[in-house]
Amino acid sequence: DAGVIQSPRHEVTEMGQEVTLRCKPISGHDYLFWYRQTMMRGLELLIYFNNNVPIDDSGMPEDRFSAKMPNASFSTLKIQPSEPRDSAVYFCASRSTIGQGEKYEQYFGPGTRLTVT
Amino acid sequence: RKEVEQDPGPFNVPEGATVAFNCTYSNSASQSFFWYRQDCRKEPKLLMSVYSSGNEDGRFTAQLNRASQYISLLIRDSKLSDSATYLCVVNGAGSGNTGKLIFGQGTTLQVKP
């Protein structure tokens, strides 16, 4: 069974360019989370969705960041324009409110390592 | 004050040692607690949940002290493969059943031969 899939795994871009990160959650999971991880700030929740609807975007740093979930199997996180301080690892995670497993357990994708020069 | 605080370490211990990590959280309304493990350049993965009565999984023991808002993880008989960063995780304030999780900065463990 495939886990959470993220693409690309690595992204190097120049300041000012648009960056789009992609995520496919585990099939049947109804929650999807976007996180950012840096050495300085650790793992920060940016936004999460329930049944494709954004529930809490209070962690999104500024208007340059936007996220969408057009259907249950796909989500994007977009940064436009990108800045060097956006360099980080971006993780997508999903979870199910029903079924097996620990309640609240989130399954993480492998992450996208973003470098903005 | 951060919502979840951990000593970042690193903790350097020899194989076979017993090591303990602590974590404090600020929101007394938190109901769910976890330890996640993150290997270098990998994604976090659930290690174990933490229950009020304390729980054990092999060499790992987790405990919760609600009065002090304190969580601990004990690793006995450390193995080289235990080298990783251990993240203390608490469900977010007012999150109810949404499962919004707040992650600590992590404690790094390095087990030496």
mmCIF file of C-alpha atoms in Angstrom:
data_model
loop_
_atom_site.group_PDB
_atom_site.id
_atom_site.type_symbol
_atom_site.label_atom_id
_atom_site.label_comp_id
_atom_site.label_asym_id
_atom_site.label_seq_id
_atom_site.Cartn_x
_atom_site.Cartn_y
_atom_site.Cartn_z
ATOM 1 C CA ASP A 1 0.000 0.000 0.000
ATOM 2 C CA ALA A 2 1.536 3.300 -1.085
ATOM 3 C CA GLY A 3 2.153 5.891 1.584
ATOM 4 C CA VAL A 4 1.913 9.637 1.197
ATOM 5 C CA ILE A 5 3.554 10.673 -2.047
ATOM 6 C CA GLN A 6 5.234 14.035 -2.527
ATOM 7 C CA SER A 7 6.842 15.612 -5.539
ATOM 8 C CA PRO A 8 9.309 16.859 -6.346
ATOM 9 C CA ARG A 9 11.698 15.449 -3.742
ATOM 10 C CA HIS A 10 14.155 18.259 -4.321
ATOM 11 C CA GLU A 11 13.604 21.712 -5.766
ATOM 12 C CA VAL A 12 16.189 24.403 -6.352
ATOM 13 C CA THR A 13 14.907 27.702 -7.640
ATOM 14 C CA GLU A 14 15.853 31.332 -7.811
ATOM 15 C CA MET A 15 14.332 34.042 -5.700
ATOM 16 C CA GLY A 16 11.182 35.416 -7.234
ATOM 17 C CA GLN A 17 10.185 32.226 -9.010
ATOM 18 C CA GLU A 18 6.956 30.349 -8.373
ATOM 19 C CA VAL A 19 7.257 26.990 -6.645
ATOM 20 C CA THR A 20 4.557 24.321 -6.546
ATOM 21 C CA LEU A 21 4.790 21.348 -4.231
ATOM 22 C CA ARG A 22 2.506 18.376 -4.692
ATOM 23 C CA CYS A 23 1.058 15.767 -2.392
ATOM 24 C CA LYS A 24 -1.021 12.641 -2.784
ATOM 25 C CA PRO A 25 -2.403 11.457 0.559
ATOM 26 C CA ILE A 26 -3.053 7.859 1.521
ATOM 27 C CA SER A 27 -6.237 6.662 -0.109
ATOM 28 C CA GLY A 28 -9.204 6.971 2.227
ATOM 29 C CA HIS A 29 -7.594 9.489 4.555
ATOM 30 C CA ASP A 30 -9.798 12.515 5.172
ATOM 31 C CA TYR A 31 -7.273 14.879 6.756
ATOM 32 C CA LEU A 32 -4.280 16.384 4.989
ATOM 33 C CA PHE A 33 -1.598 18.527 6.630
ATOM 34 C CA TRP A 34 1.217 20.661 5.235
ATOM 35 C CA TYR A 35 4.260 21.250 7.451
ATOM 36 C CA ARG A 36 7.528 23.124 7.077
ATOM 37 C CA GLN A 37 10.689 22.061 8.896
ATOM 38 C CA THR A 38 13.790 24.170 9.476
ATOM 39 C CA MET A 39 16.651 23.863 11.922
ATOM 40 C CA MET A 40 15.684 27.103 13.607
ATOM 41 C CA ARG A 41 11.937 26.630 13.957
ATOM 42 C CA GLY A 42 11.485 22.871 13.866
ATOM 43 C CA LEU A 43 8.338 21.352 12.383
ATOM 44 C CA GLU A 44 5.585 23.924 11.883
ATOM 45 C CA LEU A 45 2.028 23.262 10.732
ATOM 46 C CA LEU A 46 1.147 25.521 7.808
ATOM 47 C CA ILE A 47 -2.384 24.459 6.912
ATOM 48 C CA TYR A 48 -4.671 21.468 7.105
ATOM 49 C CA PHE A 49 -7.700 20.212 5.233
ATOM 50 C CA ASN A 50 -10.603 17.994 6.195
ATOM 51 C CA ASN A 51 -12.539 16.400 3.341
ATOM 52 C CA ASN A 52 -10.762 18.759 0.928
ATOM 53 C CA VAL A 53 -11.843 21.877 2.821
ATOM 54 C CA PRO A 54 -9.198 24.121 4.433
ATOM 55 C CA ILE A 55 -9.832 24.178 8.176
ATOM 56 C CA ASP A 56 -6.951 26.129 9.665
ATOM 57 C CA ASP A 57 -4.429 28.155 7.682
ATOM 58 C CA SER A 58 -3.166 30.206 10.603
ATOM 59 C CA GLY A 59 0.310 28.768 10.131
ATOM 60 C CA MET A 60 0.703 30.018 6.583
ATOM 61 C CA PRO A 61 3.494 32.585 6.877
ATOM 62 C CA GLU A 62 2.147 35.187 4.473
ATOM 63 C CA ASP A 63 0.168 35.795 1.325
ATOM 64 C CA ARG A 64 2.932 34.402 -0.817
ATOM 65 C CA PHE A 65 1.863 30.949 0.356
ATOM 66 C CA SER A 66 -1.308 29.274 -0.848
ATOM 67 C CA ALA A 67 -2.623 25.719 -0.703
ATOM 68 C CA LYS A 68 -5.391 23.900 -2.492
ATOM 69 C CA MET A 69 -6.978 20.504 -2.363
ATOM 70 C CA PRO A 70 -9.142 20.103 -5.473
ATOM 71 C CA ASN A 71 -9.985 16.474 -4.678
ATOM 72 C CA ALA A 72 -9.387 13.795 -2.078
ATOM 73 C CA SER A 73 -6.246 12.499 -3.741
ATOM 74 C CA PHE A 74 -4.303 15.650 -4.503
ATOM 75 C CA SER A 75 -3.088 18.824 -2.834
ATOM 76 C CA THR A 76 -0.675 21.586 -3.771
ATOM 77 C CA LEU A 77 1.298 24.138 -1.822
ATOM 78 C CA LYS A 78 2.379 27.111 -3.857
ATOM 79 C CA ILE A 79 4.885 29.834 -3.050
ATOM 80 C CA GLN A 80 4.819 32.903 -5.263
ATOM 81 C CA PRO A 81 7.191 34.666 -5.295
ATOM 82 C CA SER A 82 9.719 32.507 -3.485
ATOM 83 C CA GLU A 83 12.376 33.967 -1.179
ATOM 84 C CA PRO A 84 15.598 32.505 0.268
ATOM 85 C CA ARG A 85 13.990 32.327 3.733
ATOM 86 C CA ASP A 86 11.473 29.837 2.331
ATOM 87 C CA SER A 87 14.255 27.267 2.056
ATOM 88 C CA ALA A 88 13.157 24.305 4.168
ATOM 89 C CA VAL A 89 11.822 20.772 3.985
ATOM 90 C CA TYR A 90 8.092 20.734 3.320
ATOM 91 C CA PHE A 91 6.197 17.696 4.524
ATOM 92 C CA CYS A 92 2.717 16.574 3.675
ATOM 93 C CA ALA A 93 0.907 14.228 6.069
ATOM 94 C CA SER A 94 -2.464 12.549 6.102
ATOM 95 C CA ARG A 95 -4.615 10.692 8.558
ATOM 96 C CA SER A 96 -7.947 8.962 8.837
ATOM 97 C CA THR A 97 -10.580 9.540 11.498
ATOM 98 C CA ILE A 98 -11.839 6.001 11.147
ATOM 99 C CA GLY A 99 -10.360 2.586 10.694
ATOM 100 C CA GLN A 100 -7.219 1.056 12.072
ATOM 101 C CA GLY A 101 -4.252 2.648 13.726
ATOM 102 C CA GLU A 102 -3.649 5.056 16.540
ATOM 103 C CA LYS A 103 -6.127 7.867 16.825
ATOM 104 C CA TYR A 104 -4.564 11.058 15.454
ATOM 105 C CA GLU A 105 -1.587 9.206 13.957
ATOM 106 C CA GLN A 106 -0.372 11.179 10.986
ATOM 107 C CA TYR A 107 1.499 9.516 8.155
ATOM 108 C CA PHE A 108 4.141 11.724 6.614
ATOM 109 C CA GLY A 109 5.407 11.822 3.075
ATOM 110 C CA PRO A 110 9.141 11.863 2.361
ATOM 111 C CA GLY A 111 9.173 15.640 2.072
ATOM 112 C CA THR A 112 10.295 18.153 -0.539
ATOM 113 C CA ARG A 113 13.632 19.804 0.119
ATOM 114 C CA LEU A 114 13.326 23.346 -1.215
ATOM 115 C CA THR A 115 16.303 25.605 -1.774
ATOM 116 C CA VAL A 116 15.719 29.173 -2.909
ATOM 117 C CA THR A 117 18.858 30.995 -4.031
ATOM 118 C CA ARG B 1 6.957 30.239 25.617
ATOM 119 C CA LYS B 2 6.768 27.408 23.106
ATOM 120 C CA GLU B 3 3.763 25.111 23.332
ATOM 121 C CA VAL B 4 5.984 22.031 23.495
ATOM 122 C CA GLU B 5 9.509 22.246 24.852
ATOM 123 C CA GLN B 6 12.284 19.691 24.697
ATOM 124 C CA ASP B 7 15.981 19.638 25.448
ATOM 125 C CA PRO B 8 17.529 19.472 21.959
ATOM 126 C CA GLY B 9 20.557 17.515 23.185
ATOM 127 C CA PRO B 10 22.438 15.873 21.632
ATOM 128 C CA PHE B 11 22.479 12.957 23.996
ATOM 129 C CA ASN B 12 25.536 10.823 23.321
ATOM 130 C CA VAL B 13 25.330 7.432 25.009
ATOM 131 C CA PRO B 14 27.101 4.069 24.662
ATOM 132 C CA GLU B 15 25.308 0.990 23.432
ATOM 133 C CA GLY B 16 23.382 -0.676 26.197
ATOM 134 C CA ALA B 17 22.816 2.505 28.161
ATOM 135 C CA THR B 18 19.479 3.701 29.454
ATOM 136 C CA VAL B 19 18.502 7.201 28.381
ATOM 137 C CA ALA B 20 15.530 9.391 29.237
ATOM 138 C CA PHE B 21 14.028 12.339 27.379
ATOM 139 C CA ASN B 22 11.667 14.860 28.873
ATOM 140 C CA CYS B 23 9.171 17.251 27.409
ATOM 141 C CA THR B 24 6.844 19.902 28.821
ATOM 142 C CA TYR B 25 3.709 21.308 27.241
ATOM 143 C CA SER B 26 1.887 24.533 27.963
ATOM 144 C CA ASN B 27 -1.747 23.778 27.190
ATOM 145 C CA SER B 28 -3.405 22.033 30.109
ATOM 146 C CA ALA B 29 -6.373 21.173 27.875
ATOM 147 C CA SER B 30 -4.289 18.885 25.664
ATOM 148 C CA GLN B 31 -5.657 15.364 25.573
ATOM 149 C CA SER B 32 -3.393 13.352 23.313
ATOM 150 C CA PHE B 33 0.347 12.860 23.509
ATOM 151 C CA PHE B 34 2.870 11.069 21.337
ATOM 152 C CA TRP B 35 6.490 10.440 20.644
ATOM 153 C CA TYR B 36 7.548 10.496 17.011
ATOM 154 C CA ARG B 37 10.921 9.435 15.711
ATOM 155 C CA GLN B 38 12.720 11.170 12.851
ATOM 156 C CA ASP B 39 15.814 9.739 11.231
ATOM 157 C CA CYS B 40 18.276 12.062 9.520
ATOM 158 C CA ARG B 41 16.807 13.512 6.319
ATOM 159 C CA LYS B 42 13.673 11.369 6.662
ATOM 160 C CA GLU B 43 10.080 11.981 7.592
ATOM 161 C CA PRO B 44 8.762 11.728 11.176
ATOM 162 C CA LYS B 45 7.109 8.438 12.127
ATOM 163 C CA LEU B 46 4.969 7.575 15.127
ATOM 164 C CA LEU B 47 6.985 5.771 17.792
ATOM 165 C CA MET B 48 4.294 5.456 20.435
ATOM 166 C CA SER B 49 1.337 7.144 22.016
ATOM 167 C CA VAL B 50 1.531 8.251 25.642
ATOM 168 C CA TYR B 51 -1.249 7.248 28.002
ATOM 169 C CA SER B 52 -2.027 8.573 31.463
ATOM 170 C CA SER B 53 -1.276 5.219 33.018
ATOM 171 C CA GLY B 54 2.078 5.012 31.278
ATOM 172 C CA ASN B 55 2.821 2.508 28.566
ATOM 173 C CA GLU B 56 5.629 0.288 27.447
ATOM 174 C CA ASP B 57 6.624 -1.087 24.064
ATOM 175 C CA GLY B 58 9.641 -3.343 24.290
ATOM 176 C CA ARG B 59 12.608 -1.247 25.354
ATOM 177 C CA PHE B 60 10.586 1.978 25.240
ATOM 178 C CA THR B 61 8.515 3.369 28.097
ATOM 179 C CA ALA B 62 6.451 6.534 27.900
ATOM 180 C CA GLN B 63 4.921 8.354 30.852
ATOM 181 C CA LEU B 64 2.627 11.314 31.288
ATOM 182 C CA ASN B 65 2.268 13.605 34.284
ATOM 183 C CA ARG B 66 -0.763 15.796 33.673
ATOM 184 C CA ALA B 67 -0.365 17.788 36.890
ATOM 185 C CA SER B 68 3.122 18.893 35.867
ATOM 186 C CA GLN B 69 2.332 18.889 32.123
ATOM 187 C CA TYR B 70 5.319 16.686 31.554
ATOM 188 C CA ILE B 71 5.965 13.744 29.237
ATOM 189 C CA SER B 72 8.897 11.374 29.273
ATOM 190 C CA LEU B 73 10.408 8.665 27.105
ATOM 191 C CA LEU B 74 12.769 6.063 28.503
ATOM 192 C CA ILE B 75 14.893 3.880 26.246
ATOM 193 C CA ARG B 76 16.556 0.864 27.818
ATOM 194 C CA ASP B 77 19.454 -1.126 26.395
ATOM 195 C CA SER B 78 20.146 1.450 23.670
ATOM 196 C CA LYS B 79 20.997 0.157 20.209
ATOM 197 C CA LEU B 80 22.945 1.871 17.465
ATOM 198 C CA SER B 81 19.718 1.886 15.466
ATOM 199 C CA ASP B 82 18.049 4.058 18.113
ATOM 200 C CA SER B 83 20.139 7.018 16.923
ATOM 201 C CA ALA B 84 17.593 9.554 15.708
ATOM 202 C CA THR B 85 15.697 12.659 16.737
ATOM 203 C CA TYR B 86 12.764 12.085 19.063
ATOM 204 C CA LEU B 87 9.871 14.511 18.747
ATOM 205 C CA CYS B 88 7.447 15.153 21.575
ATOM 206 C CA VAL B 89 3.983 15.788 20.149
ATOM 207 C CA VAL B 90 0.797 17.130 21.702
ATOM 208 C CA ASN B 91 -2.614 17.737 20.164
ATOM 209 C CA GLY B 92 -3.190 21.440 19.638
ATOM 210 C CA ALA B 93 -5.243 23.742 21.806
ATOM 211 C CA GLY B 94 -8.934 23.586 21.068
ATOM 212 C CA SER B 95 -8.403 21.079 18.323
ATOM 213 C CA GLY B 96 -11.053 18.703 19.648
ATOM 214 C CA ASN B 97 -11.158 15.740 17.328
ATOM 215 C CA THR B 98 -9.295 17.399 14.475
ATOM 216 C CA GLY B 99 -5.989 15.922 15.425
ATOM 217 C CA LYS B 100 -4.013 19.109 14.932
ATOM 218 C CA LEU B 101 -0.630 18.258 16.389
ATOM 219 C CA ILE B 102 2.037 20.497 17.870
ATOM 220 C CA PHE B 103 5.582 19.183 17.545
ATOM 221 C CA GLY B 104 8.492 19.923 19.851
ATOM 222 C CA GLN B 105 11.862 20.811 18.377
ATOM 223 C CA GLY B 106 13.103 17.289 19.004
ATOM 224 C CA THR B 107 15.841 15.674 21.083
ATOM 225 C CA THR B 108 18.760 14.148 19.225
ATOM 226 C CA LEU B 109 20.119 10.814 20.398
ATOM 227 C CA GLN B 110 23.409 9.396 19.223
ATOM 228 C CA VAL B 111 24.222 5.873 20.386
ATOM 229 C CA LYS B 112 27.913 5.039 20.142
ATOM 230 C CA PRO B 113 29.465 1.544 19.837
#
